[in-house]
Structure formats: C-alpha cells, structure tokens
Amino acid sequence: MKKFFYVLLIPVLLLASGCNQKKIDRLQAQNDSLRAVGGDKDSNISEFVATFNEIEANLDSIKQVEQVIDKSAKAGEVKGSRKEQIKSDIKYIYDLQQKNRKMVAELSAKLSKSGKHAAQLQKMIDNLNASISEKDVQIAQMTDELGKLNIQVKDLNVKVTDLNSNVDNLSADNAKKQADIDAKTIALNTAYYVIGTNRELKDKKIITGEGGFIGIGRTKDIMADLNMADFTKVDITTANEIPIMKKKINIITSHPANSYRLEGDKTVDKLVIVDAAAFWSLSKVLVISAR
C-alpha cells in the first residue's frame, strides 16, 4: 500500500525531469537573442546576461532538488529525518522561485535602458517568465502529491495558493499585454475616408474655403478637431477598393499616384488600391471631393 502512495509522486517529478527538450529550445531562443546583441559591449547587456544565467542556474537547482525528493519518496516510508529533509527541500524550491520572479521583474524594469536591443531582450524575458510559470505548476502538482504521502510542510497550503495565484496573475498579465498589442495593431491598420461635394466637405469643416484639407498637414496623424463620425473607417489590410460612383472627383489628401487607380467609363466607379502600404504611407485619411 505504501508503494502505491510513493508511485503517485513519480509522474509529477518525471514531468519536471523530462523537460530537457524544452530547456534546449529555451536556451536556443535565448542564444539567438544574445547573438543579435553580441556585438554590444554595453554594461546593461552584460547585466542581462549575468541575470539570465543565474535564473537558469536556479531552475537547474530546482530540478536537481526535485530529483532528490523523488529518490527519497521512493526509498521507503517517509518519516523522521527524511520527512524533515523533504520539507526543507520544498521550502528551498519555493524560495528560489521567489528569487527568480524578483530578478525577472528587475530585468523588465531595466529593459527601457537596453535601447535598440529591447525586442530581443523582451523575448528572452518572456521565455524566462514562461519557464518560471511552468515550474510553478509543477511545484504545485508535486506538493499536492506529497500531501497524499502525509507530508505536511509548514504554511504549505498558503505557499501552494501563492504559486497558483502567481500562475493566474501571469496569465492575466499576458492576456492584458496581448490585448494591448491587438489594440495597437488595430489602430495601426485603421484608416478613414470621406467622399462629398466641396460644399459638404466645407460644412463639415473637413476642407478649407480654398479646398485644402484641414485635418492633416504633412504628417500622418489625424488632428483632434476632425469629427471622425463624418468618415468611414476601414482596415487597410483588407480594404482594397473604395466605392465612389461619381462623375468627377478630386483627391484632396496625398497618396502616391502609383499606389492606386481609378476605374469606370463615364463615371468614376471606384478607387482600387494596388499598394496599400504606399497608398496610406502619407496619410491615414482619404478625402475625395466629388460632383
């Protein structure tokens, strides 16, 4: 019966010891990022590398301690000094994880000083966060299995709750970051157009009395005094045509001539965008005066 309980722990610890390929992949990703910044002698980069190495060493230490716990659990009835050693080992693992999280937080705070290498270093930080989160889950599973062996660690329930909370917080954090990225991507891919007679455009304060565009000068930014409710919003990655259906038109905003064409016989039926990146490069707003 005791052997049955000891076996309960084995799958969890094998999960931790069987992640060599994941570690290789993680180290390869970090190596690629470091290769990209390898020519930089800046002290900030050296600090990043040193901290990355320390966190990796901590994760290796945790793995080794997990293997020791596995060996102790399989050796026989867990009691006396062996039981106390397992308690001590679990506390050591927990403390190392806390230290890892603190160091990653410090790396993130220093990221703004890394200049042109911020993207590569952020990728490495994301990989470390993923490794730490994965380890949190493994530790939580391990402590749960140890509970089945009647090994109670002081304040263990609180620590397991903390670990699970950290996993939840990281997941929420990642979801928020992804939402921010999605929102920024949508904003970058959003453009606006309006078609109207000169009178209509003037009345809406889109063009001046001389026919110039009020909202944009030589920049790509939309001015705050434009009422965007007067415009049609489009996604520049999918909007390949702008329907017009007017006899004559005048494109008031600036768009490279080779980035679009007008189609229609006796009327201008539509504006076809042949190069979206070029067409919207000078202005994210298209204003067409028509009659």
mmCIF file of N, CA and C in Angstrom, residues 5 14 26 33 41 44 53 65 76 78 80 89 100 110 113 127 145 149 179 188 209 223-224 238 241 255 277 279:
data_model
loop_
_atom_site.group_PDB
_atom_site.id
_atom_site.type_symbol
_atom_site.label_atom_id
_atom_site.label_comp_id
_atom_site.label_asym_id
_atom_site.label_seq_id
_atom_site.Cartn_x
_atom_site.Cartn_y
_atom_site.Cartn_z
ATOM 1 N N PHE A 5 1.374 4.663 -2.738
ATOM 2 C CA PHE A 5 1.401 6.101 -2.468
ATOM 3 C C PHE A 5 2.677 6.726 -3.007
ATOM 4 N N LEU A 14 8.777 13.101 -12.820
ATOM 5 C CA LEU A 14 9.251 12.766 -14.164
ATOM 6 C C LEU A 14 8.934 13.876 -15.138
ATOM 7 N N ARG A 26 14.466 26.508 -25.084
ATOM 8 C CA ARG A 26 14.511 27.811 -24.416
ATOM 9 C C ARG A 26 15.902 28.424 -24.528
ATOM 10 N N SER A 33 18.796 35.329 -29.330
ATOM 11 C CA SER A 33 18.637 36.726 -28.922
ATOM 12 C C SER A 33 19.976 37.331 -28.520
ATOM 13 N N LYS A 41 28.914 46.032 -26.330
ATOM 14 C CA LYS A 41 29.708 45.910 -25.108
ATOM 15 C C LYS A 41 29.077 46.667 -23.947
ATOM 16 N N ASN A 44 24.804 47.247 -19.595
ATOM 17 C CA ASN A 44 23.439 46.770 -19.362
ATOM 18 C C ASN A 44 23.243 45.382 -19.942
ATOM 19 N N ASN A 53 21.718 33.957 -16.719
ATOM 20 C CA ASN A 53 22.469 32.767 -16.336
ATOM 21 C C ASN A 53 22.124 32.332 -14.912
ATOM 22 N N VAL A 65 16.860 19.309 -7.014
ATOM 23 C CA VAL A 65 16.208 19.068 -5.722
ATOM 24 C C VAL A 65 14.958 18.212 -5.908
ATOM 25 N N GLY A 76 11.330 4.450 0.591
ATOM 26 C CA GLY A 76 10.609 3.751 1.644
ATOM 27 C C GLY A 76 9.679 4.692 2.361
ATOM 28 N N VAL A 78 8.201 7.539 4.315
ATOM 29 C CA VAL A 78 8.724 8.889 4.513
ATOM 30 C C VAL A 78 8.411 9.339 5.930
ATOM 31 N N GLY A 80 10.531 10.775 9.926
ATOM 32 C CA GLY A 80 11.745 11.181 10.614
ATOM 33 C C GLY A 80 12.553 12.213 9.853
ATOM 34 N N ASP A 89 13.604 20.855 1.562
ATOM 35 C CA ASP A 89 13.838 20.955 0.116
ATOM 36 C C ASP A 89 12.721 21.735 -0.575
ATOM 37 N N ASN A 100 13.680 34.030 -8.396
ATOM 38 C CA ASN A 100 13.605 34.100 -9.860
ATOM 39 C C ASN A 100 12.629 35.180 -10.310
ATOM 40 N N LYS A 110 14.664 47.227 -16.117
ATOM 41 C CA LYS A 110 15.856 47.748 -16.781
ATOM 42 C C LYS A 110 15.739 47.734 -18.298
ATOM 43 N N LYS A 113 16.380 50.642 -20.706
ATOM 44 C CA LYS A 113 17.734 51.152 -20.906
ATOM 45 C C LYS A 113 18.494 50.385 -21.983
ATOM 46 N N ASN A 127 10.454 34.317 -22.335
ATOM 47 C CA ASN A 127 10.785 32.894 -22.235
ATOM 48 C C ASN A 127 11.052 32.495 -20.782
ATOM 49 N N GLU A 145 0.853 16.007 -4.513
ATOM 50 C CA GLU A 145 1.135 14.576 -4.418
ATOM 51 C C GLU A 145 1.808 14.240 -3.087
ATOM 52 N N LEU A 149 1.078 11.656 0.587
ATOM 53 C CA LEU A 149 2.007 10.837 1.369
ATOM 54 C C LEU A 149 2.070 11.313 2.820
ATOM 55 N N ALA A 179 -3.866 41.932 -25.357
ATOM 56 C CA ALA A 179 -4.962 42.846 -25.698
ATOM 57 C C ALA A 179 -4.420 44.205 -26.111
ATOM 58 N N LEU A 188 -3.026 50.805 -35.822
ATOM 59 C CA LEU A 188 -2.065 51.000 -36.912
ATOM 60 C C LEU A 188 -2.666 50.641 -38.267
ATOM 61 N N GLY A 209 -11.895 76.877 -47.109
ATOM 62 C CA GLY A 209 -12.577 77.578 -48.196
ATOM 63 C C GLY A 209 -11.814 77.516 -49.491
ATOM 64 N N MET A 223 -5.843 65.086 -36.835
ATOM 65 C CA MET A 223 -5.978 66.186 -35.884
ATOM 66 C C MET A 223 -7.236 65.999 -35.036
ATOM 67 N N ALA A 224 -7.178 66.528 -33.812
ATOM 68 C CA ALA A 224 -8.263 66.309 -32.859
ATOM 69 C C ALA A 224 -9.559 67.015 -33.248
ATOM 70 N N THR A 238 -7.354 44.907 -45.495
ATOM 71 C CA THR A 238 -8.391 44.208 -46.264
ATOM 72 C C THR A 238 -9.145 45.112 -47.238
ATOM 73 N N GLU A 241 -10.642 48.336 -52.169
ATOM 74 C CA GLU A 241 -11.408 49.208 -53.061
ATOM 75 C C GLU A 241 -12.241 50.200 -52.251
ATOM 76 N N HIS A 255 -1.579 60.904 -51.727
ATOM 77 C CA HIS A 255 -1.376 59.460 -51.877
ATOM 78 C C HIS A 255 -0.559 59.237 -53.146
ATOM 79 N N ALA A 277 0.357 49.694 -48.511
ATOM 80 C CA ALA A 277 1.389 50.312 -47.672
ATOM 81 C C ALA A 277 1.780 51.680 -48.206
ATOM 82 N N PHE A 279 -0.047 53.532 -50.409
ATOM 83 C CA PHE A 279 -1.208 54.416 -50.507
ATOM 84 C C PHE A 279 -1.458 55.159 -49.196
#
